[in-house]
């Protein structure tokens, strides 16, 4: 089994688990917002904490937990219009490899920076100001989890691009996914 396929199979269950959490986050956002609207307009008693919870936690979870799954399946926005016309596999795969490596470096940087921020927020007991003093460190933990898994997915894509080049073929989204 190729290294990219092995890595893809190892991280796919983690991506699916995070995607389920992303789905739960959007369901929670809809539910909290709907109940808040009813309480706000029917009972004149809005939730003072709903906006903080949905924007600082659930929206972040939705985005960062879905990111590795969506990227791994090629369902993300991909600016490949400039390389679609390149028919030589070595050149086209070279651009794919460049994009995967740059994405990997960005994901690692974001994960590392948020890991440091998470540790600091934990050590200092930082909380959000407002009606519900939510701890800040879980926000950073969500970003770390999503971008760390994204980094592994980008590594998988980089390996797949190298393997495709060695085979003399053009890497496809399906070969990048597993």
Tab-separated table of C-alpha atoms in Angstrom:
chain	number	residue	atom	x	y	z
A	1	UNK	CA	0.000	0.000	0.000
A	2	UNK	CA	1.277	3.433	-0.917
A	3	UNK	CA	2.203	5.790	1.941
A	4	UNK	CA	-0.444	8.324	0.904
A	5	UNK	CA	-3.163	5.656	0.870
A	6	UNK	CA	-2.078	4.317	4.255
A	7	UNK	CA	-2.033	7.788	5.801
A	8	UNK	CA	-5.381	8.578	4.165
A	9	UNK	CA	-6.970	5.462	5.648
A	10	UNK	CA	-5.540	6.236	9.074
A	11	UNK	CA	-6.889	9.788	9.211
A	12	UNK	CA	-10.248	9.196	7.463
A	13	UNK	CA	-12.023	8.018	10.662
A	14	UNK	CA	-10.712	11.076	12.515
A	15	UNK	CA	-11.952	13.331	9.716
A	16	UNK	CA	-15.363	11.659	9.860
A	17	UNK	CA	-15.519	12.083	13.649
A	18	UNK	CA	-14.670	15.779	13.381
A	19	UNK	CA	-17.235	16.159	10.593
A	20	UNK	CA	-19.899	14.687	12.887
A	21	UNK	CA	-18.890	17.236	15.526
A	22	UNK	CA	-19.187	19.970	12.877
A	23	UNK	CA	-22.699	18.749	12.070
A	24	UNK	CA	-23.549	18.756	15.783
A	25	UNK	CA	-22.206	22.311	16.021
A	26	UNK	CA	-24.461	23.559	13.237
A	27	UNK	CA	-27.459	21.757	14.742
A	28	UNK	CA	-26.692	23.354	18.112
A	29	UNK	CA	-26.327	26.775	16.476
A	30	UNK	CA	-29.715	26.438	14.802
A	31	UNK	CA	-31.384	25.125	17.952
A	32	UNK	CA	-29.929	27.755	20.275
A	33	UNK	CA	-30.717	30.563	17.847
A	34	UNK	CA	-34.289	29.349	17.287
A	35	UNK	CA	-35.015	29.071	21.006
A	36	UNK	CA	-33.341	32.436	21.622
A	37	UNK	CA	-35.578	34.070	19.002
A	38	UNK	CA	-38.689	32.586	20.620
A	39	UNK	CA	-37.599	33.737	24.070
A	40	UNK	CA	-36.594	37.156	22.749
A	41	UNK	CA	-39.785	37.985	20.858
A	42	UNK	CA	-42.461	35.879	22.554
A	43	UNK	CA	-41.332	36.163	26.172
A	44	UNK	CA	-39.123	39.260	26.017
A	45	UNK	CA	-36.368	37.231	27.715
A	46	UNK	CA	-33.460	36.682	25.301
A	47	UNK	CA	-30.485	34.529	26.220
A	48	UNK	CA	-27.565	36.751	27.149
A	49	UNK	CA	-25.068	33.995	26.376
A	50	UNK	CA	-26.273	32.610	23.040
A	51	UNK	CA	-24.319	34.966	20.790
A	52	UNK	CA	-21.022	34.299	22.589
A	53	UNK	CA	-21.508	30.536	22.492
A	54	UNK	CA	-22.514	30.399	18.829
A	55	UNK	CA	-19.892	32.808	17.485
A	56	UNK	CA	-16.924	31.969	19.710
A	57	UNK	CA	-17.314	28.200	19.901
A	58	UNK	CA	-19.877	26.610	17.622
A	59	UNK	CA	-19.046	28.589	14.483
A	60	UNK	CA	-15.333	27.936	15.007
A	61	UNK	CA	-16.072	24.223	15.524
A	62	UNK	CA	-18.200	24.119	12.388
A	63	UNK	CA	-15.417	25.566	10.250
A	64	UNK	CA	-12.311	23.919	11.677
A	65	UNK	CA	-13.851	20.489	12.288
A	66	UNK	CA	-15.225	20.316	8.721
A	67	UNK	CA	-12.039	21.632	7.071
A	68	UNK	CA	-9.967	18.391	6.959
A	69	UNK	CA	-12.913	16.293	5.736
A	70	UNK	CA	-13.869	18.732	2.994
A	71	UNK	CA	-10.252	19.198	1.887
A	72	UNK	CA	-9.633	15.454	1.777
A	73	UNK	CA	-12.540	14.928	-0.577
A	74	UNK	CA	-11.640	17.765	-2.908
A	75	UNK	CA	-14.845	19.613	-2.012
A	76	UNK	CA	-13.043	22.801	-1.042
A	77	UNK	CA	-12.457	25.826	-3.227
A	78	UNK	CA	-9.497	24.965	-5.433
A	79	UNK	CA	-7.730	27.547	-7.586
A	80	UNK	CA	-6.459	25.107	-10.184
A	81	UNK	CA	-7.586	26.986	-13.302
A	82	UNK	CA	-3.994	27.952	-14.122
A	83	UNK	CA	-2.700	24.377	-14.098
A	84	UNK	CA	-5.608	22.527	-15.723
A	85	UNK	CA	-4.093	23.142	-19.134
A	86	UNK	CA	-0.731	21.625	-18.208
A	87	UNK	CA	-0.591	18.118	-19.637
A	88	UNK	CA	2.882	17.094	-18.429
A	89	UNK	CA	2.399	15.174	-15.173
A	90	UNK	CA	5.697	16.294	-13.670
A	91	UNK	CA	4.807	19.987	-14.046
A	92	UNK	CA	1.190	19.699	-13.006
A	93	UNK	CA	2.034	17.501	-10.031
A	94	UNK	CA	4.792	19.939	-9.117
A	95	UNK	CA	2.210	22.696	-8.738
A	96	UNK	CA	-0.040	20.348	-6.774
A	97	UNK	CA	2.883	19.462	-4.522
A	98	UNK	CA	3.700	23.142	-4.028
A	99	UNK	CA	0.105	23.880	-3.014
A	100	UNK	CA	-0.026	20.924	-0.640
A	101	UNK	CA	3.287	21.843	1.011
A	102	UNK	CA	2.280	25.500	1.396
A	103	UNK	CA	-1.062	24.402	2.857
A	104	UNK	CA	0.754	22.012	5.182
A	105	UNK	CA	3.067	24.758	6.422
A	106	UNK	CA	0.143	27.133	6.953
A	107	UNK	CA	-1.851	24.493	8.842
A	108	UNK	CA	1.137	23.617	11.044
A	109	UNK	CA	1.722	27.313	11.767
A	110	UNK	CA	-1.911	27.887	12.712
A	111	UNK	CA	-1.969	24.756	14.890
A	112	UNK	CA	1.276	25.714	16.606
A	113	UNK	CA	0.217	29.317	17.244
A	114	UNK	CA	-3.146	28.251	18.619
A	115	UNK	CA	-1.477	25.571	20.710
A	116	UNK	CA	0.627	28.252	22.374
A	117	UNK	CA	-2.422	30.480	22.833
A	118	UNK	CA	-4.392	27.541	24.246
A	119	UNK	CA	-1.699	26.793	26.815
A	120	UNK	CA	-1.503	30.450	27.821
A	121	UNK	CA	-5.294	30.749	28.118
A	122	UNK	CA	-5.397	27.571	30.204
A	123	UNK	CA	-2.568	28.666	32.514
A	124	UNK	CA	-4.044	32.122	33.044
A	125	UNK	CA	-7.649	30.951	33.322
A	126	UNK	CA	-8.754	33.363	30.584
A	127	UNK	CA	-12.483	33.709	29.994
A	128	UNK	CA	-14.664	35.661	27.612
A	129	UNK	CA	-16.171	38.821	29.049
A	130	UNK	CA	-19.934	38.730	29.148
A	131	UNK	CA	-22.908	37.154	30.839
A	132	UNK	CA	-21.432	33.657	30.641
A	133	UNK	CA	-17.673	33.700	31.337
A	134	UNK	CA	-16.715	30.881	28.974
A	135	UNK	CA	-13.084	29.717	29.070
A	136	UNK	CA	-11.069	30.699	26.014
A	137	UNK	CA	-8.800	27.671	25.743
A	138	UNK	CA	-11.437	25.373	24.119
A	139	UNK	CA	-11.666	27.775	21.156
A	140	UNK	CA	-7.963	27.309	20.567
A	141	UNK	CA	-8.230	23.543	21.106
A	142	UNK	CA	-10.836	23.363	18.332
A	143	UNK	CA	-8.519	25.212	15.938
A	144	UNK	CA	-5.558	23.018	16.920
A	145	UNK	CA	-7.527	19.799	16.345
A	146	UNK	CA	-8.865	20.896	12.965
A	147	UNK	CA	-5.637	22.329	11.591
A	148	UNK	CA	-3.470	19.464	12.895
A	149	UNK	CA	-5.679	16.995	11.043
A	150	UNK	CA	-5.690	19.301	8.020
A	151	UNK	CA	-1.872	19.250	8.097
A	152	UNK	CA	-1.937	15.444	7.968
A	153	UNK	CA	-4.395	15.606	5.062
A	154	UNK	CA	-2.094	18.033	3.221
A	155	UNK	CA	0.852	15.683	3.863
A	156	UNK	CA	-1.239	12.895	2.378
A	157	UNK	CA	-1.873	15.061	-0.692
A	158	UNK	CA	1.814	15.909	-1.032
A	159	UNK	CA	2.743	12.219	-0.863
A	160	UNK	CA	0.074	11.390	-3.457
A	161	UNK	CA	1.454	14.066	-5.806
A	162	UNK	CA	4.960	12.605	-5.513
A	163	UNK	CA	3.648	9.069	-6.060
A	164	UNK	CA	1.674	10.158	-9.133
A	165	UNK	CA	4.761	11.867	-10.546
A	166	UNK	CA	6.846	8.723	-10.044
A	167	UNK	CA	4.121	6.724	-11.836
A	168	UNK	CA	4.023	9.239	-14.708
A	169	UNK	CA	0.391	10.189	-14.133
A	170	UNK	CA	-1.425	13.329	-13.023
A	171	UNK	CA	-2.557	13.361	-9.395
A	172	UNK	CA	-6.336	13.541	-9.049
A	173	UNK	CA	-8.505	14.526	-6.107
A	174	UNK	CA	-9.320	10.864	-5.513
A	175	UNK	CA	-5.614	10.019	-5.337
A	176	UNK	CA	-5.103	12.912	-2.934
A	177	UNK	CA	-7.959	11.781	-0.669
A	178	UNK	CA	-6.670	8.275	0.008
